[in-house]
mmCIF file of C-alpha atoms in Angstrom:
data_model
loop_
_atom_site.group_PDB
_atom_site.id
_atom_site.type_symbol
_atom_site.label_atom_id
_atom_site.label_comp_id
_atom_site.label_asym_id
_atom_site.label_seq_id
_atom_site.Cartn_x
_atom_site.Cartn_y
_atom_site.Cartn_z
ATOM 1 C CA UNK A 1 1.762 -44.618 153.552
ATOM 2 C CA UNK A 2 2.209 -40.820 154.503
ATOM 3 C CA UNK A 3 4.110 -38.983 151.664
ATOM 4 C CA UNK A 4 2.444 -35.514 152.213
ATOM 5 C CA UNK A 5 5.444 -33.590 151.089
ATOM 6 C CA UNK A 6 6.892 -30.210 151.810
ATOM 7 C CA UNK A 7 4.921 -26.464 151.251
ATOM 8 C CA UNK A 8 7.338 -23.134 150.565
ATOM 9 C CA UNK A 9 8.447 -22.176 153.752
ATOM 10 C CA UNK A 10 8.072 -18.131 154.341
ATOM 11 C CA UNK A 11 9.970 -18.118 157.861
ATOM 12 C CA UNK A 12 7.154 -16.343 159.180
ATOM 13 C CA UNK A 13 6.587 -13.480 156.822
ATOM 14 C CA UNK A 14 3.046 -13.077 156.199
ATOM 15 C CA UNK A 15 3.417 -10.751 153.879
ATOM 16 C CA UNK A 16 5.593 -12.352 151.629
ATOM 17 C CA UNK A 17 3.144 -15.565 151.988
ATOM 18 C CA UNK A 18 0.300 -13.594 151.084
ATOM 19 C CA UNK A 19 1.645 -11.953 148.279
ATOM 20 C CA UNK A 20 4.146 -13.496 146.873
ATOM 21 C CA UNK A 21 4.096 -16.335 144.069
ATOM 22 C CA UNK A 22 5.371 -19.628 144.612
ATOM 23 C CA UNK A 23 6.206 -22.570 142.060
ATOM 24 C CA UNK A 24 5.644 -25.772 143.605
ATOM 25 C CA UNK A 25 2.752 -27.574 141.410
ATOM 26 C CA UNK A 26 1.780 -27.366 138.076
ATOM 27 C CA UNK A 27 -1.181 -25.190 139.462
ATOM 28 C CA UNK A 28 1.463 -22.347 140.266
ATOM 29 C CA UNK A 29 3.447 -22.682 136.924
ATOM 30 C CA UNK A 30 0.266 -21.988 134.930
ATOM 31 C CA UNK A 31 -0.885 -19.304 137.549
ATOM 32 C CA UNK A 32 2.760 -17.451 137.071
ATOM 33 C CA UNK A 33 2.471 -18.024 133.242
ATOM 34 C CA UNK A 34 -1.069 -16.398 133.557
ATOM 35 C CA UNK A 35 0.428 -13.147 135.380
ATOM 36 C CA UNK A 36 3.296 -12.522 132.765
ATOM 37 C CA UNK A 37 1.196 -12.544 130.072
ATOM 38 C CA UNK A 38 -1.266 -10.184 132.207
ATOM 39 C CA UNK A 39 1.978 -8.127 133.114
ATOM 40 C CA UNK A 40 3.041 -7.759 129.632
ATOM 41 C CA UNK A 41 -0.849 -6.902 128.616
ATOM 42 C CA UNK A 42 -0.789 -3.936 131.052
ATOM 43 C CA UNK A 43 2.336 -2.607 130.580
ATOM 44 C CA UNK A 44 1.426 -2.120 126.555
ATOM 45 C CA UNK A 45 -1.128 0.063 127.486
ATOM 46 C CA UNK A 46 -0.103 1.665 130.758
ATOM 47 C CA UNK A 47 1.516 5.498 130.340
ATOM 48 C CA UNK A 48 2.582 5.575 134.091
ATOM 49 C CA UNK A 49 6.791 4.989 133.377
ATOM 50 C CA UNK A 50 7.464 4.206 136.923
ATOM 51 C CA UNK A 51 4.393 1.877 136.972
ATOM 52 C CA UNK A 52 5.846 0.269 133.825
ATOM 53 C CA UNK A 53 8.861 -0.855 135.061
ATOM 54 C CA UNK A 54 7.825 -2.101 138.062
ATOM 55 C CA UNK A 55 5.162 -4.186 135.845
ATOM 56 C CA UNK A 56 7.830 -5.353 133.662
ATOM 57 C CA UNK A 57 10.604 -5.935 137.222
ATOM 58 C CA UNK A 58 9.745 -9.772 138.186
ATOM 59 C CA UNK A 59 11.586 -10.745 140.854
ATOM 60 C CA UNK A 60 12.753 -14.183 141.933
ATOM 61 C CA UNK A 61 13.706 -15.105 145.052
ATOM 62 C CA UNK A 62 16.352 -17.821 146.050
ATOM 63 C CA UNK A 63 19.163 -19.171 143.760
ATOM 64 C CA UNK A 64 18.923 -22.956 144.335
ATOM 65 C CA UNK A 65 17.617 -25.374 141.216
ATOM 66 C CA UNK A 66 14.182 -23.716 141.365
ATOM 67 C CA UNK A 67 15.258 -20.158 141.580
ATOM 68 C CA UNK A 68 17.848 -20.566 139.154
ATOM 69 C CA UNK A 69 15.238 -22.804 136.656
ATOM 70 C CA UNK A 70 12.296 -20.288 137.150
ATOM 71 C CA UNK A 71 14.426 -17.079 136.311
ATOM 72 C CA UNK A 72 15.623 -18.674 133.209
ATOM 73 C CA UNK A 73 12.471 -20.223 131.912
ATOM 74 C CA UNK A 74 10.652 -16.837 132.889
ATOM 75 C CA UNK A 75 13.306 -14.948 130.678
ATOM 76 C CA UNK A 76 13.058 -17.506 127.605
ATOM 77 C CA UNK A 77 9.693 -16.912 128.167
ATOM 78 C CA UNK A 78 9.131 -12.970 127.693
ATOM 79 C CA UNK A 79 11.888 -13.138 125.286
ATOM 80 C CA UNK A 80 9.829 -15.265 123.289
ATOM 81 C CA UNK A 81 6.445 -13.745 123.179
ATOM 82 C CA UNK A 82 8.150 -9.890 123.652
ATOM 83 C CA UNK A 83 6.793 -9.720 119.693
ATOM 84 C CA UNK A 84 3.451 -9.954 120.382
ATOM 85 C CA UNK A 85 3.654 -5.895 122.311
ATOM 86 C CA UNK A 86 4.930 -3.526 120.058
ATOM 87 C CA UNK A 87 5.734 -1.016 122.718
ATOM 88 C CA UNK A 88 7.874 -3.570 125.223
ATOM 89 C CA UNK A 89 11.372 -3.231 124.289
ATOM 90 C CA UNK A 90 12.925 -6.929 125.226
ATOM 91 C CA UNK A 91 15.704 -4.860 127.338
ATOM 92 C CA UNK A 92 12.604 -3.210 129.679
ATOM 93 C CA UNK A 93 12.082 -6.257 131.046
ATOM 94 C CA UNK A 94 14.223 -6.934 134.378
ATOM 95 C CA UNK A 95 14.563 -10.085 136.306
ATOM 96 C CA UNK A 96 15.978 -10.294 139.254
ATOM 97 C CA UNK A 97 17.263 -13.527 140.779
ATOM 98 C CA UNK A 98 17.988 -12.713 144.373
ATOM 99 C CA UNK A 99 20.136 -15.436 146.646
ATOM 100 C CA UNK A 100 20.755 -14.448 150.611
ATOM 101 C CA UNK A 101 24.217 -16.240 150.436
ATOM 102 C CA UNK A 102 27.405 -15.232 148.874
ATOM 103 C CA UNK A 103 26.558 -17.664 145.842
ATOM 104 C CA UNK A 104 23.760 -19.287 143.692
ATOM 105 C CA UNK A 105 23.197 -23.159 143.113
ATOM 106 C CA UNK A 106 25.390 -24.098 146.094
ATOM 107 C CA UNK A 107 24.595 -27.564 145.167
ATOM 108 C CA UNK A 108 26.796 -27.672 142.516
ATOM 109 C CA UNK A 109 30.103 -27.848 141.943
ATOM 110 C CA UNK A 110 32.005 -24.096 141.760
ATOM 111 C CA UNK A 111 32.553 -24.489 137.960
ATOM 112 C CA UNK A 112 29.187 -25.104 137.038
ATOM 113 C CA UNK A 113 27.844 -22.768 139.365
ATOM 114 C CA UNK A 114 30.392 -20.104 137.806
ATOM 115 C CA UNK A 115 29.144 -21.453 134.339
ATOM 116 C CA UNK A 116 25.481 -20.795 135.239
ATOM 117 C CA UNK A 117 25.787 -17.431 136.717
ATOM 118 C CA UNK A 118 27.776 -16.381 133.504
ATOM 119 C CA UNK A 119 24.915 -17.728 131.459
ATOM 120 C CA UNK A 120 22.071 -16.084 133.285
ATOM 121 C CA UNK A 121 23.767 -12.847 133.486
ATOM 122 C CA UNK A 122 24.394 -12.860 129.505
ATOM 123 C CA UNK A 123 20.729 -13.317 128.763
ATOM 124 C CA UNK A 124 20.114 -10.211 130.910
ATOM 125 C CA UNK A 125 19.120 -11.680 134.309
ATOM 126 C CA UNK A 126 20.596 -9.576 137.104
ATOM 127 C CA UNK A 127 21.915 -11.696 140.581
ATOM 128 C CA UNK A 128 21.565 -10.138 143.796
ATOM 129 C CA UNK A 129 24.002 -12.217 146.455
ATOM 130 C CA UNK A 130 24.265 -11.755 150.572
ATOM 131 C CA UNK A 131 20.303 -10.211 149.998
ATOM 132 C CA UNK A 132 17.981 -11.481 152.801
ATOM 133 C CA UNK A 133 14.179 -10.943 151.723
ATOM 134 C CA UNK A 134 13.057 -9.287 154.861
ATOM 135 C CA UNK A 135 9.016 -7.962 153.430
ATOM 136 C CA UNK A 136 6.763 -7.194 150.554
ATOM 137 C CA UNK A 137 4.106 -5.784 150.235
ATOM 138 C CA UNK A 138 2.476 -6.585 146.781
ATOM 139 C CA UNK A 139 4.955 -3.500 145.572
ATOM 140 C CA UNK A 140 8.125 -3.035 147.292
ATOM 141 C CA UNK A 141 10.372 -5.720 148.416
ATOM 142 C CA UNK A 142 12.700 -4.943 151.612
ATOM 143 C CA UNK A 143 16.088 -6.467 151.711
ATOM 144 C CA UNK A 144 18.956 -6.711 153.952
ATOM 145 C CA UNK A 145 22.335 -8.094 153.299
ATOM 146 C CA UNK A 146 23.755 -10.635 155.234
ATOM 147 C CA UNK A 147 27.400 -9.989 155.036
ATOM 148 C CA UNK A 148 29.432 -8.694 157.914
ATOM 149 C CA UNK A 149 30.365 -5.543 155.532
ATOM 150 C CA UNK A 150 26.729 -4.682 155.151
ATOM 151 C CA UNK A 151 26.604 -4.740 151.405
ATOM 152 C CA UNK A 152 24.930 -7.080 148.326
ATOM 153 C CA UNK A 153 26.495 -8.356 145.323
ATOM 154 C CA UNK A 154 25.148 -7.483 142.025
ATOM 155 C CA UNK A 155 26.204 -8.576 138.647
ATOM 156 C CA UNK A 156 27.117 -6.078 136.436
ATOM 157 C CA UNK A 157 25.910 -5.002 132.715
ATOM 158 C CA UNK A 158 29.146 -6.114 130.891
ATOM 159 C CA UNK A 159 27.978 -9.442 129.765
ATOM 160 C CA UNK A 160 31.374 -10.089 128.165
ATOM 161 C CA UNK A 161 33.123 -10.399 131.814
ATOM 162 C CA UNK A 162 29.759 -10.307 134.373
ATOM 163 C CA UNK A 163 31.157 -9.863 137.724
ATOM 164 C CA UNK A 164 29.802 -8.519 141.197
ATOM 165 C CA UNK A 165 29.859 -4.648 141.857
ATOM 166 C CA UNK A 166 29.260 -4.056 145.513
ATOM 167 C CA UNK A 167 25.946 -2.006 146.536
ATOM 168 C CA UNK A 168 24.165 -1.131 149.523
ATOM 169 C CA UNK A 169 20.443 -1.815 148.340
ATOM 170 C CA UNK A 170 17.489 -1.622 150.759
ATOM 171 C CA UNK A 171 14.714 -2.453 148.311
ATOM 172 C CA UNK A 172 13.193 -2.961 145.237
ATOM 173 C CA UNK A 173 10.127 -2.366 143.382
ATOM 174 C CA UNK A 174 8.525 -5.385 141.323
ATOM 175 C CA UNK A 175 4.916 -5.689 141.101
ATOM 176 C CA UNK A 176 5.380 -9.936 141.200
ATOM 177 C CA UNK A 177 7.936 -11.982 143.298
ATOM 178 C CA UNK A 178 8.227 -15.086 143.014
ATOM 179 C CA UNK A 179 9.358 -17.509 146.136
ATOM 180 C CA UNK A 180 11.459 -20.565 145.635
ATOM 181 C CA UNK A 181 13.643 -19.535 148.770
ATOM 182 C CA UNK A 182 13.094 -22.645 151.200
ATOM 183 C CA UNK A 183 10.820 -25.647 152.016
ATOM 184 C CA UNK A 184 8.943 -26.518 155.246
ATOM 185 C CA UNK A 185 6.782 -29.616 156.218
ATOM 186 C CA UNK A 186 3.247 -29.617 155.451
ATOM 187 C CA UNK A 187 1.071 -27.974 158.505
ATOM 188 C CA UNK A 188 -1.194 -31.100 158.526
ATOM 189 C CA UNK A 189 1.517 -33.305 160.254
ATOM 190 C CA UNK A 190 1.579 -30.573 163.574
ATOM 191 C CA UNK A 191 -1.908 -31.651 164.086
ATOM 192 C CA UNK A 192 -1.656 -35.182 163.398
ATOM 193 C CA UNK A 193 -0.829 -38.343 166.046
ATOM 194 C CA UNK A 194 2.412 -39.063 164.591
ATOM 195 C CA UNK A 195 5.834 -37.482 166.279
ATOM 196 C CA UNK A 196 7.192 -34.537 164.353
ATOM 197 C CA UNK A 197 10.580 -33.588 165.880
ATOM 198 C CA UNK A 198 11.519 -30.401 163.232
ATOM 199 C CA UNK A 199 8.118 -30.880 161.810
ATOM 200 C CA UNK A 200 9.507 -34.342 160.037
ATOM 201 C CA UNK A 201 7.740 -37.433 161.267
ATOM 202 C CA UNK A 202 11.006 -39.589 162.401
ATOM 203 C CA UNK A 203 10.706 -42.899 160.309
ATOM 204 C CA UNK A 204 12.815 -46.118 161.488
ATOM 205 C CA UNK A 205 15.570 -47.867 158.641
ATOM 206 C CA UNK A 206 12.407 -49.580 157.273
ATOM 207 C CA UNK A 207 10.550 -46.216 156.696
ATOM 208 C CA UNK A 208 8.009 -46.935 159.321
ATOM 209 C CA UNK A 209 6.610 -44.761 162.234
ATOM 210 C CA UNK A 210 8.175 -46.324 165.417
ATOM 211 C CA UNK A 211 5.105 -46.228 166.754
ATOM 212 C CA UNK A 212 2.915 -47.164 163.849
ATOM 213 C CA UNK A 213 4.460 -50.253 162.609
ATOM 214 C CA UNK A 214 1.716 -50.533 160.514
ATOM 215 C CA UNK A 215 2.411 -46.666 158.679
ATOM 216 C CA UNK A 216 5.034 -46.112 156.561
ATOM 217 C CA UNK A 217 6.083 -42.024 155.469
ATOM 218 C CA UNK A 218 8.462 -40.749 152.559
ATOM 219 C CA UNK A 219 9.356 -38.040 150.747
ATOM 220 C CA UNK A 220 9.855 -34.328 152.142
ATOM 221 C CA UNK A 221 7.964 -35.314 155.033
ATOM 222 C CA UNK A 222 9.947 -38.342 156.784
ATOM 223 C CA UNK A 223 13.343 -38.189 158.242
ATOM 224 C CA UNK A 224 15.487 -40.936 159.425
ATOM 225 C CA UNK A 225 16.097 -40.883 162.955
ATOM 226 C CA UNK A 226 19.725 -40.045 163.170
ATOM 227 C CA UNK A 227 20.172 -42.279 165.986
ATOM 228 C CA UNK A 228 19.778 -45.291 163.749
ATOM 229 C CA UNK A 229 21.400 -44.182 160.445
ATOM 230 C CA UNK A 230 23.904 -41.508 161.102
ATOM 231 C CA UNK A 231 23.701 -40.470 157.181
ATOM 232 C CA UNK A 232 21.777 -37.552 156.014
ATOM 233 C CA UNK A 233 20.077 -37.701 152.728
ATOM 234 C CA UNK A 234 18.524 -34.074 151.378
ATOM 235 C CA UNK A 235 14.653 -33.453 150.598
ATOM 236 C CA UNK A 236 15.453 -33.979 146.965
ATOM 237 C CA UNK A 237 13.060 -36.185 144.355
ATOM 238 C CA UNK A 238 15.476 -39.037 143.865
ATOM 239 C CA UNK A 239 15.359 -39.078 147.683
ATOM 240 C CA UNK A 240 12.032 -39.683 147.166
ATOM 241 C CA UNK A 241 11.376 -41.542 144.578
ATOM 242 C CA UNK A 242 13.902 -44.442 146.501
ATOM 243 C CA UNK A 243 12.159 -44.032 149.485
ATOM 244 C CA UNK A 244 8.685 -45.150 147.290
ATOM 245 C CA UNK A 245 10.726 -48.031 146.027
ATOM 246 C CA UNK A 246 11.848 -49.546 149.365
ATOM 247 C CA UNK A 247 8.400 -48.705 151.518
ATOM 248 C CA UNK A 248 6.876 -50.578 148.393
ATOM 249 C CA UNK A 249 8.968 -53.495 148.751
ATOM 250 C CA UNK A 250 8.562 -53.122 152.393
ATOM 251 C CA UNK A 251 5.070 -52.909 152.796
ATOM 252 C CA UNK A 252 4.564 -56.010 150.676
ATOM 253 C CA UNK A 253 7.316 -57.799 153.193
ATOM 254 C CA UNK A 254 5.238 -56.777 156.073
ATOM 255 C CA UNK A 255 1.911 -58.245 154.574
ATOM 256 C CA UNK A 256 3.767 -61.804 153.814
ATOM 257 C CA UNK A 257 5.669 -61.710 157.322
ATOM 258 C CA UNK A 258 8.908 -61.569 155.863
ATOM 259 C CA UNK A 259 12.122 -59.894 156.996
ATOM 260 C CA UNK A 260 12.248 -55.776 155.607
ATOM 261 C CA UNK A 261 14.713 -54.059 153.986
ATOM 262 C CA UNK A 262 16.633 -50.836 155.544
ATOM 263 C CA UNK A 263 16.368 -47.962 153.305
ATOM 264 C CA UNK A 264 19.826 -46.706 151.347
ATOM 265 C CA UNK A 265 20.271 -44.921 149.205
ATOM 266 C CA UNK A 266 23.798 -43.338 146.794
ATOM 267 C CA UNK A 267 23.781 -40.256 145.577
ATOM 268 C CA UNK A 268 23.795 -40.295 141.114
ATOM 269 C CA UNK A 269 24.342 -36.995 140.203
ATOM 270 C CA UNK A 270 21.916 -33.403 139.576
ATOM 271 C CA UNK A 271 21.075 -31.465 136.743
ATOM 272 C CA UNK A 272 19.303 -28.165 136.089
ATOM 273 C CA UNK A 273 17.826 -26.334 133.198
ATOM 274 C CA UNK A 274 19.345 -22.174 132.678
ATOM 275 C CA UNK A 275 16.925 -21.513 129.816
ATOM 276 C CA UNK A 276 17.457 -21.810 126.130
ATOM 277 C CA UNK A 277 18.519 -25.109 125.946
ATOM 278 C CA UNK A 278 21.305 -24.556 128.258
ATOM 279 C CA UNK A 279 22.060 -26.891 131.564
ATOM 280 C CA UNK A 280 24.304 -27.922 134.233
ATOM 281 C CA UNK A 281 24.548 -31.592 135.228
ATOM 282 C CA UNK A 282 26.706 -33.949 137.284
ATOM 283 C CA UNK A 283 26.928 -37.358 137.118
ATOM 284 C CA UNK A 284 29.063 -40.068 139.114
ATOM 285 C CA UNK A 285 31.646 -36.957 139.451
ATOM 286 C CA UNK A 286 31.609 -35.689 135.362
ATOM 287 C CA UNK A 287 30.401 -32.370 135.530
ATOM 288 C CA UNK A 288 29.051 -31.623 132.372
ATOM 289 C CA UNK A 289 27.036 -28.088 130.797
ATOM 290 C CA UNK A 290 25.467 -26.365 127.699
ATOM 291 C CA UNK A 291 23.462 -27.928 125.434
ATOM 292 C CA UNK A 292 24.711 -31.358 125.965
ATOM 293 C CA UNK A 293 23.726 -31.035 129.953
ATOM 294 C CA UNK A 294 20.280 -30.194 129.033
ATOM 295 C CA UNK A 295 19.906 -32.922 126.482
ATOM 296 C CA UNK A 296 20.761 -35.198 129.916
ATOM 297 C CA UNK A 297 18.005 -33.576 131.399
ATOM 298 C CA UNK A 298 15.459 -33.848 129.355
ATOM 299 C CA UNK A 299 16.213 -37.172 128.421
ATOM 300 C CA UNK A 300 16.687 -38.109 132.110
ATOM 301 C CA UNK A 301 12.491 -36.902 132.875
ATOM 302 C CA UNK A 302 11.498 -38.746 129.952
ATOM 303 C CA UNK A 303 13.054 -41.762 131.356
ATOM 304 C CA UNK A 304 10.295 -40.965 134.309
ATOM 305 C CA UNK A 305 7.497 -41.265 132.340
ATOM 306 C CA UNK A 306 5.651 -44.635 132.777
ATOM 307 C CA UNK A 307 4.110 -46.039 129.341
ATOM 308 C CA UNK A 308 6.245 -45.444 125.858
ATOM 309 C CA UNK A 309 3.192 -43.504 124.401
ATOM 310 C CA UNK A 310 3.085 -40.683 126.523
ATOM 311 C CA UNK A 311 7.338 -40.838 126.169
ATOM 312 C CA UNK A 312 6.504 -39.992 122.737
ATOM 313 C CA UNK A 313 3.971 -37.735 122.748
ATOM 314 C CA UNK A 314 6.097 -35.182 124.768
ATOM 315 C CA UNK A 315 9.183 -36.178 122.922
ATOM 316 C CA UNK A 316 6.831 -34.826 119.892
ATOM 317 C CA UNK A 317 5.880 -31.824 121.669
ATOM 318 C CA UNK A 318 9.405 -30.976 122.883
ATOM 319 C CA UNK A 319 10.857 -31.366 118.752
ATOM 320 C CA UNK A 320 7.776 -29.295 117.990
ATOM 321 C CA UNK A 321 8.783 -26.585 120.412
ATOM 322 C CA UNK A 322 11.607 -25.779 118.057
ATOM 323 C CA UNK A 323 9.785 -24.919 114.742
ATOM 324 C CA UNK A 324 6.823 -23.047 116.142
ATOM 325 C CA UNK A 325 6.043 -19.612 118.337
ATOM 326 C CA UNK A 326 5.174 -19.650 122.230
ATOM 327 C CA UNK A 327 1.055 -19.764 122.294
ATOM 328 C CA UNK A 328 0.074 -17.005 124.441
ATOM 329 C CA UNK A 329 -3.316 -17.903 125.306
ATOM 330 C CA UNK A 330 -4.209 -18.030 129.332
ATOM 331 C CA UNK A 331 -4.478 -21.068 130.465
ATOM 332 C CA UNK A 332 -7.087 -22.301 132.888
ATOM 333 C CA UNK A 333 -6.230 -23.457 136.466
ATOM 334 C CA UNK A 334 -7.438 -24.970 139.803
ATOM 335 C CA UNK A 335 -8.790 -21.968 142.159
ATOM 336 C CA UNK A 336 -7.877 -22.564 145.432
ATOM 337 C CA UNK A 337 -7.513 -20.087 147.562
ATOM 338 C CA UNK A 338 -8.782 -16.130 146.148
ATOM 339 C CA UNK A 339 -5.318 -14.995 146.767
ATOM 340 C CA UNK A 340 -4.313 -17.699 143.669
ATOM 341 C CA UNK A 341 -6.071 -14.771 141.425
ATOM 342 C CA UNK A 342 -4.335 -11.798 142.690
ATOM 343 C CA UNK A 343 -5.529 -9.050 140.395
ATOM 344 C CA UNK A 344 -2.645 -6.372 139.169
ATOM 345 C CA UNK A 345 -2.714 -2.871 140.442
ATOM 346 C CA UNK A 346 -4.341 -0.496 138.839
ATOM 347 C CA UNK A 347 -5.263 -3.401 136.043
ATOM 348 C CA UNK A 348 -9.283 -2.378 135.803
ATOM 349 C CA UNK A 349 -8.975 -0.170 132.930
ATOM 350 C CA UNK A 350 -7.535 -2.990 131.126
ATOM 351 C CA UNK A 351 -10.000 -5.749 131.834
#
């Protein structure tokens, strides 16, 4: 079975690849949890205003789930442990959550969206819409807008009716960006024996590679060859996760000789977390946000988890979460590549 997944997809700017952060694995959560509490460390002590705020600018780039999820949990997140540097003022911080169409969370249906927006906004997180990453350089990020007038959308400071005030913006300064802006296939398949047409391996309606009956590939990496099944299904987990289910039951079909089962699958709804307790969520065509939305959510992952003691553990740590203070200590991580422990500018008088 070949389920190799997908890698961020930088549409061929090195620079932002080799700079930029990314939040795919668990690995780059801690990594980006690691720099904000280095960010916030050097900015206490650095005297250099411009090099302050661009310390304390984090920038996030694409507004789909992860965009929109990272902003918010970054936000919580400095908002939380803000106490811990007497000099930071909470309203210092900037984050920046910057989308290269004319809205965020396109996924989603236009209330919700509207709803999300709204919410982000109020908690201080400033949108950038029609704004087309175009470099970076560790420092400055270049944009260009993609609308026909030549302008970006940014929200506005009055968080009792955020709107859009047109700009015409070239860059920014933020000393981390963070890249949630696209998906591509992983660069082991263009090297491999199987077809890639798009860089997906094209899978028949049993999930198996035409011309490796015997191979079977899901998730992000497998597509159905639209010339059997005309319907599209997106690189999303409960994608995924069915296509584990039916290969499963497949490949066990295979080894008895029995007759396989074509892979379908119906679309149950989405849900995404906005920070503080706050979500969005769809189900069967209810449309649902707030607190309630993220209470689906979390209850939804912990339906994921196999075995009823690790269910509870994190149900434990999740209750916990609401009596107790964010624990700021660095956390240790994988090293794998030396750009994974990008030191900060200027940050050797600090450590």
């Amino acid at each position: 079975v070949v389920a190799l997944g997908s890698k961020p997809n930088f549409f061929g700017m090195k620079d932002v690849e080799q700079n930029a952060y990314t939040m795919t694995t668990i690995n780059d959560a801690i990594l980006l949890r690691n720099r904000i509490i280095d960010l916030m460390e050097q900015a206490e002590n650095e005297t250099d205003p411009i090099l302050r705020k661009n310390l304390l600018h984090v920038a996030v780039v694409g507004g789909g789930f992860a965009g929109v999820e990272t902003a918010g949990e970054i936000n919580d997140f400095i908002a939380d442990i803000a106490e811990y540097y007497p000099t930071i003022n909470r309203h210092n911080v900037k984050i920046s959550l910057i989308e290269a169409t004319p809205k965020i969370l396109i996924g989603f249906s236009p209330k919700l969206a509207a709803f999300a927006k709204n919410k982000l906004v109020d908690r201080g997180i400033t949108i950038f819409l029609n704004a087309a990453v175009t470099s970076y350089d560790g420092k400055e990020l270049t944009l260009k807008s993609t609308s026909k007038s030549n302008t970006i959308l940014v929200t506005n400071s009055d968080h009792k009716h955020p709107n859009y005030d047109v700009q015409k913006i070239d860059s920014l300064d933020s000393n981390t960006v963070i890249w949630t802006a696209g998906i591509g296939t992983n660069e082991i398949l263009r090297d491999s024996l199987f077809p890639t047409p798009k860089g997906r391996i094209h899978v028949n309606e049993f999930l198996q590679i035409p011309e490796f009956p015997d191979v079977f590939a899901i998730g992000d990496c497998a597509v159905i060859d639209p010339e059997i099944i005309k319907k599209k299904f997106p690189p999303t987990a409960q994608v995924a996760e069915a296509h584990a289910k039916t290969a499963a039951h497949n490949l066990m079909r295979l080894l008895g000789g029995q007759e396989m089962t074509s892979f379908d699958y119906s679309w149950k709804g989405q849900s995404a977390i906005i920070g503080k307790r706050t979500g969005i969520a769809s189900f069967f065509g209810i449309h649902v946000s707030g607190f309630l939305a993220f209470t689906l959510w979390r209850n939804l992952y912990l339906s994921k988890i196999r075995g009823w003691d690790k269910r509870l553990r994190i149900w434990i740590d999740w209750n916990l979460d609401l009596f107790f203070k964010r624990d700021i200590s660095r956390l240790k991580t994988m090293k794998k590549t030396s750009s994974d422990f990008k030191e900060l500018d200027e940050v050797d008088d600090v450590w």
